Tab-separated table of C-alpha atoms in Angstrom:
chain	number	residue	atom	x	y	z
T	1	UNK	CA	-14.191	21.906	-10.735
T	2	UNK	CA	-15.569	24.532	-13.141
T	3	UNK	CA	-16.663	27.414	-10.908
T	4	UNK	CA	-17.751	29.505	-13.898
T	5	UNK	CA	-20.251	26.849	-14.995
T	6	UNK	CA	-21.705	26.457	-11.498
T	7	UNK	CA	-21.910	30.222	-11.062
T	8	UNK	CA	-23.603	30.664	-14.441
T	9	UNK	CA	-26.187	27.956	-13.671
T	10	UNK	CA	-26.916	29.460	-10.254
T	11	UNK	CA	-27.145	32.990	-11.606
T	12	UNK	CA	-29.600	31.821	-14.293
T	13	UNK	CA	-31.777	29.981	-11.753
T	14	UNK	CA	-31.750	32.852	-9.265
T	15	UNK	CA	-31.967	35.727	-11.745
T	16	UNK	CA	-28.949	37.614	-10.384
T	17	UNK	CA	-25.513	38.717	-11.600
T	18	UNK	CA	-23.111	35.869	-12.391
T	19	UNK	CA	-20.025	37.653	-11.022
T	20	UNK	CA	-21.727	38.249	-7.678
T	21	UNK	CA	-22.620	34.574	-7.403
T	22	UNK	CA	-19.115	33.539	-8.495
T	23	UNK	CA	-17.490	35.701	-5.806
T	24	UNK	CA	-19.727	34.236	-3.085
T	25	UNK	CA	-19.122	30.704	-4.342
T	26	UNK	CA	-15.345	31.141	-4.366
T	27	UNK	CA	-15.403	32.511	-0.809
T	28	UNK	CA	-17.302	29.466	0.449
T	29	UNK	CA	-15.072	26.987	-1.362
T	30	UNK	CA	-11.940	28.656	0.060
T	31	UNK	CA	-13.277	27.786	3.523
T	32	UNK	CA	-13.527	24.109	2.444
T	33	UNK	CA	-17.319	24.191	2.330
T	34	UNK	CA	-18.476	21.318	0.068
T	35	UNK	CA	-19.784	22.431	-3.321
T	36	UNK	CA	-23.246	21.003	-2.617
T	37	UNK	CA	-23.456	22.879	0.685
T	38	UNK	CA	-22.111	26.074	-0.888
T	39	UNK	CA	-24.763	25.878	-3.615
T	40	UNK	CA	-27.572	25.398	-1.091
T	41	UNK	CA	-26.233	28.258	1.031
T	42	UNK	CA	-26.343	30.628	-1.921
T	43	UNK	CA	-29.831	29.493	-2.905
T	44	UNK	CA	-31.015	30.268	0.605
T	45	UNK	CA	-29.168	33.600	0.616
T	46	UNK	CA	-30.842	34.765	-2.585
T	47	UNK	CA	-34.302	33.507	-1.699
T	48	UNK	CA	-34.553	30.144	-3.500
T	49	UNK	CA	-34.957	27.202	-1.137
T	50	UNK	CA	-34.971	24.559	-3.854
T	51	UNK	CA	-32.472	21.737	-3.635
T	52	UNK	CA	-31.389	21.972	-7.256
T	53	UNK	CA	-30.251	19.075	-9.400
T	54	UNK	CA	-32.434	16.491	-11.039
T	55	UNK	CA	-33.570	13.214	-9.500
T	56	UNK	CA	-32.421	11.284	-6.440
T	57	UNK	CA	-28.761	10.282	-6.249
T	58	UNK	CA	-27.966	6.616	-6.871
T	59	UNK	CA	-27.281	4.182	-4.032
T	60	UNK	CA	-23.637	3.092	-3.816
T	61	UNK	CA	-21.462	0.818	-1.734
T	62	UNK	CA	-18.765	2.669	0.191
T	63	UNK	CA	-15.981	0.996	-1.762
T	64	UNK	CA	-17.452	2.169	-5.079
T	65	UNK	CA	-17.677	5.877	-4.190
T	66	UNK	CA	-15.228	8.090	-6.083
T	67	UNK	CA	-14.442	11.826	-5.975
T	68	UNK	CA	-16.303	12.138	-9.278
T	69	UNK	CA	-19.634	11.292	-7.626
T	70	UNK	CA	-21.546	14.502	-6.987
T	71	UNK	CA	-23.887	12.968	-4.424
T	72	UNK	CA	-24.864	9.458	-3.372
T	73	UNK	CA	-27.175	7.466	-1.153
T	74	UNK	CA	-25.202	5.187	1.137
T	75	UNK	CA	-25.886	2.780	4.005
T	76	UNK	CA	-23.221	1.957	6.566
T	77	UNK	CA	-22.084	1.722	10.164
T	78	UNK	CA	-20.644	4.756	11.937
T	79	UNK	CA	-17.233	3.595	13.162
T	80	UNK	CA	-16.233	6.904	14.738
T	81	UNK	CA	-17.844	10.290	15.289
T	82	UNK	CA	-16.304	13.280	17.014
T	83	UNK	CA	-17.023	16.990	17.230
T	84	UNK	CA	-14.577	19.680	16.226
T	85	UNK	CA	-14.817	23.462	15.904
T	86	UNK	CA	-13.745	25.196	12.679
T	87	UNK	CA	-13.755	28.838	11.625
T	88	UNK	CA	-16.307	29.395	8.822
T	89	UNK	CA	-16.950	32.848	7.337
T	90	UNK	CA	-15.533	34.471	10.463
T	91	UNK	CA	-17.655	32.445	12.895
T	92	UNK	CA	-16.965	29.258	14.858
T	93	UNK	CA	-18.920	26.294	13.521
T	94	UNK	CA	-19.124	22.837	15.142
T	95	UNK	CA	-18.899	19.887	12.776
T	96	UNK	CA	-18.878	16.124	13.348
T	97	UNK	CA	-16.162	14.057	11.659
T	98	UNK	CA	-15.621	10.328	11.513
T	99	UNK	CA	-15.652	7.155	9.484
T	100	UNK	CA	-18.508	5.215	7.861
T	101	UNK	CA	-18.151	1.602	6.723
T	102	UNK	CA	-19.958	-1.228	4.993
T	103	UNK	CA	-18.626	-4.607	3.848
T	104	UNK	CA	-16.884	-2.983	0.865
T	105	UNK	CA	-14.762	-0.409	2.673
T	106	UNK	CA	-14.385	2.652	4.903
T	107	UNK	CA	-14.874	6.320	4.019
T	108	UNK	CA	-14.393	9.556	5.976
T	109	UNK	CA	-17.369	11.829	6.531
T	110	UNK	CA	-18.049	15.365	7.717
T	111	UNK	CA	-21.480	16.308	9.063
T	112	UNK	CA	-22.247	20.016	8.799
T	113	UNK	CA	-25.531	19.633	10.679
T	114	UNK	CA	-26.212	17.910	14.031
T	115	UNK	CA	-27.584	14.477	13.109
T	116	UNK	CA	-26.859	12.960	16.521
T	117	UNK	CA	-24.416	10.432	15.041
T	118	UNK	CA	-22.799	7.950	17.418
T	119	UNK	CA	-20.330	5.075	16.905
T	120	UNK	CA	-22.194	1.839	16.211
T	121	UNK	CA	-25.193	3.483	14.512
T	122	UNK	CA	-26.299	1.943	11.229
T	123	UNK	CA	-27.512	4.761	8.999
T	124	UNK	CA	-28.760	5.504	5.511
T	125	UNK	CA	-27.729	8.907	4.183
T	126	UNK	CA	-29.592	10.150	1.148
T	127	UNK	CA	-28.185	12.917	-1.042
T	128	UNK	CA	-24.840	12.830	0.733
T	129	UNK	CA	-22.359	15.102	-1.002
T	130	UNK	CA	-19.006	13.740	-2.176
T	131	UNK	CA	-15.816	15.760	-2.413
T	132	UNK	CA	-12.152	14.920	-2.768
T	133	UNK	CA	-10.010	15.364	0.310
T	134	UNK	CA	-6.303	14.510	0.277
T	135	UNK	CA	-6.810	12.481	-2.890
T	136	UNK	CA	-9.649	10.360	-1.472
T	137	UNK	CA	-13.458	10.680	-1.566
T	138	UNK	CA	-15.154	12.087	1.531
T	139	UNK	CA	-18.860	12.150	2.359
T	140	UNK	CA	-20.513	15.389	3.416
T	141	UNK	CA	-23.807	15.397	5.302
T	142	UNK	CA	-25.586	18.745	5.164
T	143	UNK	CA	-28.950	20.430	5.168
T	144	UNK	CA	-29.951	18.703	1.934
T	145	UNK	CA	-28.998	15.244	3.285
T	146	UNK	CA	-31.786	12.981	4.555
T	147	UNK	CA	-30.343	10.758	7.278
T	148	UNK	CA	-32.121	7.910	9.074
T	149	UNK	CA	-30.957	5.431	11.711
T	150	UNK	CA	-31.817	1.796	10.983
T	151	UNK	CA	-33.004	-0.619	13.678
T	152	UNK	CA	-31.239	-3.583	12.096
T	153	UNK	CA	-27.471	-3.348	12.461
T	154	UNK	CA	-25.213	-3.902	9.477
T	155	UNK	CA	-22.339	-6.333	10.017
T	156	UNK	CA	-18.982	-4.895	8.935
T	157	UNK	CA	-15.414	-6.282	9.208
T	158	UNK	CA	-14.127	-3.204	11.053
T	159	UNK	CA	-13.810	-2.202	14.702
T	160	UNK	CA	-16.193	0.417	16.062
T	161	UNK	CA	-14.916	3.151	18.368
T	162	UNK	CA	-11.618	4.399	16.929
T	163	UNK	CA	-9.230	2.709	19.399
T	164	UNK	CA	-5.677	3.128	18.084
T	165	UNK	CA	-2.029	3.067	19.088
T	166	UNK	CA	0.322	5.891	18.168
T	167	UNK	CA	2.173	3.976	15.464
T	168	UNK	CA	-1.054	3.414	13.520
T	169	UNK	CA	-2.129	7.073	13.451
T	170	UNK	CA	-1.920	8.944	10.164
T	171	UNK	CA	-2.446	12.566	9.177
T	172	UNK	CA	-6.160	13.163	8.642
T	173	UNK	CA	-7.388	10.636	11.228
T	174	UNK	CA	-10.412	11.866	13.202
T	175	UNK	CA	-12.268	10.843	16.366
T	176	UNK	CA	-9.535	8.493	17.571
T	177	UNK	CA	-9.198	7.050	21.085
T	178	UNK	CA	-5.695	6.564	22.490
T	179	UNK	CA	-4.107	5.640	25.833
T	180	UNK	CA	-0.714	7.287	26.239
T	181	UNK	CA	1.965	8.439	28.646
T	182	UNK	CA	2.850	12.145	28.636
T	183	UNK	CA	6.620	12.056	28.030
T	184	UNK	CA	7.169	15.785	27.524
T	185	UNK	CA	4.835	18.719	28.152
T	186	UNK	CA	5.204	22.471	28.163
T	187	UNK	CA	2.824	25.413	28.309
T	188	UNK	CA	3.195	27.992	25.543
T	189	UNK	CA	1.481	31.210	24.526
T	190	UNK	CA	0.859	31.598	20.810
T	191	UNK	CA	-0.917	34.055	18.541
T	192	UNK	CA	-4.078	32.124	17.686
T	193	UNK	CA	-7.014	33.057	15.495
T	194	UNK	CA	-8.529	34.996	18.425
T	195	UNK	CA	-5.304	36.575	19.627
T	196	UNK	CA	-2.935	35.288	22.287
T	197	UNK	CA	-3.906	31.881	23.625
T	198	UNK	CA	-2.286	29.332	25.939
T	199	UNK	CA	-1.734	25.772	24.722
T	200	UNK	CA	0.087	22.645	25.841
T	201	UNK	CA	2.526	20.888	23.540
T	202	UNK	CA	4.889	17.975	23.937
T	203	UNK	CA	5.265	14.280	23.203
T	204	UNK	CA	2.972	11.299	23.868
T	205	UNK	CA	4.275	7.732	24.039
T	206	UNK	CA	2.968	4.171	24.182
T	207	UNK	CA	4.420	0.737	23.477
T	208	UNK	CA	4.198	1.329	19.720
T	209	UNK	CA	6.066	4.632	19.537
T	210	UNK	CA	5.935	8.389	20.107
T	211	UNK	CA	4.114	11.348	18.556
T	212	UNK	CA	4.053	15.095	19.234
T	213	UNK	CA	0.804	16.605	20.496
T	214	UNK	CA	-0.966	19.927	20.929
T	215	UNK	CA	-3.702	20.455	23.515
T	216	UNK	CA	-5.628	23.535	22.371
T	217	UNK	CA	-7.755	23.786	25.523
T	218	UNK	CA	-5.289	22.859	28.300
T	219	UNK	CA	-6.391	19.955	30.476
T	220	UNK	CA	-4.790	19.526	33.940
T	221	UNK	CA	-4.538	15.752	33.444
T	222	UNK	CA	-2.128	16.276	30.525
T	223	UNK	CA	0.998	16.727	32.598
T	224	UNK	CA	4.473	15.271	32.193
T	225	UNK	CA	4.624	11.869	33.898
T	226	UNK	CA	0.870	11.220	33.743
T	227	UNK	CA	-0.914	8.526	31.727
T	228	UNK	CA	-4.206	9.486	30.080
T	229	UNK	CA	-6.997	8.117	27.915
T	230	UNK	CA	-8.054	10.562	25.212
T	231	UNK	CA	-11.288	10.149	23.273
T	232	UNK	CA	-12.036	12.174	20.137
T	233	UNK	CA	-8.496	13.160	19.201
T	234	UNK	CA	-7.657	14.106	15.638
T	235	UNK	CA	-4.383	14.047	13.718
T	236	UNK	CA	-2.948	16.711	11.465
T	237	UNK	CA	0.440	17.311	9.924
T	238	UNK	CA	2.954	19.522	11.697
T	239	UNK	CA	6.440	20.037	10.285
T	240	UNK	CA	6.057	17.001	8.061
T	241	UNK	CA	4.967	14.441	10.689
T	242	UNK	CA	1.616	13.418	12.226
T	243	UNK	CA	0.632	15.345	15.361
T	244	UNK	CA	-2.093	14.403	17.854
T	245	UNK	CA	-4.529	17.260	18.493
T	246	UNK	CA	-6.628	17.408	21.668
T	247	UNK	CA	-9.495	19.897	21.470
T	248	UNK	CA	-12.202	21.266	23.755
T	249	UNK	CA	-14.427	18.432	22.485
T	250	UNK	CA	-11.946	15.712	23.485
T	251	UNK	CA	-12.511	13.722	26.675
T	252	UNK	CA	-9.372	13.222	28.778
T	253	UNK	CA	-9.236	10.889	31.806
T	254	UNK	CA	-6.289	9.911	33.994
T	255	UNK	CA	-5.155	6.269	33.933
T	256	UNK	CA	-4.061	5.125	37.360
T	257	UNK	CA	-2.206	2.033	36.061
T	258	UNK	CA	-0.001	4.010	33.698
T	259	UNK	CA	1.037	3.216	30.134
T	260	UNK	CA	4.207	1.385	29.152
T	261	UNK	CA	6.375	3.228	26.644
T	262	UNK	CA	8.682	1.317	24.342
T	263	UNK	CA	12.328	2.363	24.422
T	264	UNK	CA	12.989	1.441	20.800
T	265	UNK	CA	11.744	3.216	17.724
T	266	UNK	CA	10.057	1.117	15.038
T	267	UNK	CA	12.573	0.009	12.398
T	268	UNK	CA	11.321	0.444	8.850
T	269	UNK	CA	12.804	0.114	5.417
T	270	UNK	CA	13.426	3.528	3.878
T	271	UNK	CA	10.899	2.985	1.092
T	272	UNK	CA	8.240	1.898	3.595
T	273	UNK	CA	8.990	4.835	5.904
T	274	UNK	CA	8.805	7.400	3.104
T	275	UNK	CA	5.493	5.901	1.922
T	276	UNK	CA	3.894	6.725	5.296
T	277	UNK	CA	4.267	10.440	4.548
T	278	UNK	CA	6.217	11.131	7.750
T	279	UNK	CA	7.151	9.352	11.000
T	280	UNK	CA	7.953	11.176	14.233
T	281	UNK	CA	10.266	8.524	15.699
T	282	UNK	CA	11.758	5.848	13.432
T	283	UNK	CA	14.944	3.859	12.965
T	284	UNK	CA	16.473	3.444	9.506
T	285	UNK	CA	19.456	1.354	8.447
T	286	UNK	CA	21.346	2.023	5.239
T	287	UNK	CA	24.573	3.038	3.547
T	288	UNK	CA	25.754	6.638	3.366
T	289	UNK	CA	26.210	7.234	-0.351
T	290	UNK	CA	27.190	10.903	-0.318
T	291	UNK	CA	27.594	14.029	1.790
T	292	UNK	CA	25.666	16.878	0.199
T	293	UNK	CA	26.736	20.462	-0.382
T	294	UNK	CA	26.018	22.679	2.611
T	295	UNK	CA	27.657	20.236	5.024
T	296	UNK	CA	30.629	20.667	7.315
T	297	UNK	CA	31.490	24.193	8.495
T	298	UNK	CA	28.536	26.502	7.818
T	299	UNK	CA	27.304	29.931	8.919
T	300	UNK	CA	23.848	30.733	10.292
T	301	UNK	CA	21.866	33.945	10.493
T	302	UNK	CA	21.953	35.381	14.054
T	303	UNK	CA	18.300	36.439	13.675
T	304	UNK	CA	16.519	33.384	12.233
T	305	UNK	CA	19.187	30.634	12.464
T	306	UNK	CA	18.900	29.832	8.745
T	307	UNK	CA	22.028	28.803	6.869
T	308	UNK	CA	23.452	31.786	4.974
T	309	UNK	CA	25.499	31.991	1.800
T	310	UNK	CA	28.347	34.499	1.410
T	311	UNK	CA	27.071	36.529	4.362
T	312	UNK	CA	23.559	36.842	2.920
T	313	UNK	CA	20.363	35.671	4.661
T	314	UNK	CA	17.266	35.254	2.474
T	315	UNK	CA	15.189	37.047	5.094
T	316	UNK	CA	17.545	39.479	6.837
T	317	UNK	CA	19.981	40.364	4.062
T	318	UNK	CA	23.637	41.018	4.893
T	319	UNK	CA	24.515	39.603	8.357
T	320	UNK	CA	27.524	38.511	10.371
T	321	UNK	CA	27.050	34.746	10.375
T	322	UNK	CA	27.496	32.459	13.360
T	323	UNK	CA	29.759	29.446	12.707
T	324	UNK	CA	28.170	26.022	13.105
T	325	UNK	CA	28.573	22.385	12.042
T	326	UNK	CA	26.081	20.289	10.090
T	327	UNK	CA	25.937	17.195	7.897
T	328	UNK	CA	23.415	16.456	5.139
T	329	UNK	CA	24.031	12.880	4.003
T	330	UNK	CA	22.234	10.607	1.526
T	331	UNK	CA	21.201	7.285	3.127
T	332	UNK	CA	20.074	4.385	0.910
T	333	UNK	CA	18.995	0.839	1.753
T	334	UNK	CA	17.976	-0.408	-1.689
T	335	UNK	CA	14.287	0.359	-1.132
T	336	UNK	CA	14.639	4.122	-1.099
T	337	UNK	CA	16.765	7.075	-0.069
T	338	UNK	CA	16.516	9.954	2.401
T	339	UNK	CA	18.580	12.970	3.347
T	340	UNK	CA	19.871	12.546	6.908
T	341	UNK	CA	20.552	15.784	8.788
T	342	UNK	CA	23.012	15.733	11.683
T	343	UNK	CA	23.035	18.626	14.154
T	344	UNK	CA	26.202	20.167	15.596
T	345	UNK	CA	26.646	17.542	18.337
T	346	UNK	CA	26.307	14.547	16.016
T	347	UNK	CA	28.488	16.285	13.424
T	348	UNK	CA	31.203	16.885	16.019
T	349	UNK	CA	31.123	13.156	16.823
T	350	UNK	CA	31.632	12.023	13.208
T	351	UNK	CA	34.092	14.832	12.431
T	352	UNK	CA	36.151	14.295	15.566
T	353	UNK	CA	36.302	17.962	16.515
T	354	UNK	CA	34.314	21.072	17.311
T	355	UNK	CA	33.673	24.351	15.484
T	356	UNK	CA	37.066	25.765	16.462
T	357	UNK	CA	38.796	22.687	15.064
T	358	UNK	CA	36.795	23.024	11.851
T	359	UNK	CA	37.684	26.715	11.518
T	360	UNK	CA	41.372	25.855	11.982
T	361	UNK	CA	41.229	23.167	9.275
T	362	UNK	CA	39.475	25.567	6.885
T	363	UNK	CA	42.131	28.251	7.512
T	364	UNK	CA	44.998	25.822	6.963
T	365	UNK	CA	43.457	24.544	3.725
T	366	UNK	CA	42.254	28.014	2.745
T	367	UNK	CA	39.015	26.254	1.827
T	368	UNK	CA	35.898	25.875	3.978
T	369	UNK	CA	34.941	22.755	1.992
T	370	UNK	CA	37.915	20.932	3.535
T	371	UNK	CA	35.794	20.161	6.594
T	372	UNK	CA	33.059	18.540	4.506
T	373	UNK	CA	35.706	16.560	2.612
T	374	UNK	CA	37.056	15.183	5.901
T	375	UNK	CA	33.571	14.114	6.934
T	376	UNK	CA	32.995	12.456	3.543
T	377	UNK	CA	36.117	10.368	3.959
T	378	UNK	CA	34.908	9.150	7.349
T	379	UNK	CA	31.272	8.223	6.676
T	380	UNK	CA	30.654	7.650	2.950
T	381	UNK	CA	30.396	3.957	2.126
T	382	UNK	CA	29.655	2.928	5.700
T	383	UNK	CA	26.373	1.431	6.919
T	384	UNK	CA	24.653	3.311	9.743
T	385	UNK	CA	21.716	2.747	12.073
T	386	UNK	CA	19.958	6.094	12.524
T	387	UNK	CA	17.045	7.146	14.715
T	388	UNK	CA	15.146	10.364	14.206
T	389	UNK	CA	12.110	12.223	12.874
T	390	UNK	CA	11.235	11.647	9.207
T	391	UNK	CA	9.390	14.357	7.288
T	392	UNK	CA	8.242	14.060	3.683
T	393	UNK	CA	7.201	17.020	1.549
T	394	UNK	CA	7.492	18.397	-1.981
T	395	UNK	CA	11.225	18.872	-1.416
T	396	UNK	CA	11.847	15.215	-0.579
T	397	UNK	CA	12.342	13.020	2.495
T	398	UNK	CA	14.478	14.281	5.385
T	399	UNK	CA	15.451	12.504	8.590
T	400	UNK	CA	16.450	14.787	11.480
T	401	UNK	CA	18.755	12.412	13.341
T	402	UNK	CA	18.813	11.993	17.104
T	403	UNK	CA	21.316	9.097	16.996
T	404	UNK	CA	23.850	8.152	14.306
T	405	UNK	CA	25.704	4.889	14.890
T	406	UNK	CA	27.599	2.461	12.704
T	407	UNK	CA	25.505	-0.627	12.112
T	408	UNK	CA	26.686	-3.831	13.743
T	409	UNK	CA	24.358	-5.991	11.646
T	410	UNK	CA	25.814	-8.996	9.847
T	411	UNK	CA	25.173	-8.167	6.161
T	412	UNK	CA	25.253	-11.864	5.193
T	413	UNK	CA	22.607	-12.744	7.775
T	414	UNK	CA	20.423	-9.827	6.697
T	415	UNK	CA	20.726	-10.776	3.025
T	416	UNK	CA	19.853	-14.367	3.886
T	417	UNK	CA	16.761	-13.236	5.797
T	418	UNK	CA	15.734	-10.983	2.914
T	419	UNK	CA	16.036	-13.788	0.365
T	420	UNK	CA	13.986	-16.072	2.600
T	421	UNK	CA	11.300	-13.404	2.826
T	422	UNK	CA	11.232	-12.903	-0.951
T	423	UNK	CA	11.011	-16.508	-2.104
T	424	UNK	CA	10.009	-18.324	1.071
T	425	UNK	CA	13.041	-20.628	0.997
T	426	UNK	CA	15.812	-21.293	3.452
T	427	UNK	CA	19.247	-20.141	2.282
T	428	UNK	CA	22.494	-21.315	3.916
T	429	UNK	CA	24.771	-18.453	4.938
């Protein structure tokens, strides 16, 4: 996006200073206001109500829309639509988010004006803005969008209403409906955008899996042990995994019959799990190829709990470290690799001793790395079945383990099953 070009064109049309327009435009874009909406806002601000641009945008199928399209005319069925409040230029602004579909595909949308959209509506949106969001095109309906509801419904191969289970939710999902059990729940006070505010946080569960949640406007029905139906939930990333968000615009009702929660985590191949971008509760099976530096006997900062090096904390400088145990191991299953992090309890189990034992071994060897070497000898080359929370970011894929057990799978049987999956043939073990 060339802000200078847009600012120069606007300044020329409006007869004002380019730098002033550029500053205003940058401020709007920083608040994620679509370029089309930002342009119209500035035209209104400086006294020009024209819509700008030349000619009507072309009509496109949903599947053909790309982030390069400035604006389009599109017809589709509203699959989901839910309200959410955002902070825009210092004020709260209510938007409507959801999904629009035709036979060719599904696309996310954000409505910056109240068009009265409801799931199941078939609409035509003229001059709908297009922007890129998380690498994908997104439609934006604003003041310059002409939107009409059609009497004849469009048939689409997608479900209307946003019903979903936890395992299918992904970061960025909006206006979803879920039925879940509240497994964990606690009330916390945080420093929000308007000062101290009380929220609920914890873990939801259903038969498909578990996900963390935040309830920004605490609802009495969301209480540990209860089962609830939540309409208009959205999903954002928190600490590398999807998190369900329940807002003041969500509808929460108690389910008297309860919700069954599966005891097992979904088992995925490492490559498949990493491709999801993060999974809160997952089981991976693979071989430990290496134990990374920073494992074994370590020291942590007494203030922030970060691992320190040579008595130095990146945040608090020179500190007297607290001894602890940790393992960072590389797990590989042939489809991908992750770094598995074991806390002190799991590390004690694989090491066969506690912190005092580790300190004694380090003193005897006159080398702190002796503890990590012992752990390497015990786990490298062995196949493990590990359950935990997988986060994926620019630094790689990390699995915070909750269980770490040697696999009892028969490797011959698993290889036979894999070959049968690949070529569709039966192979004798």
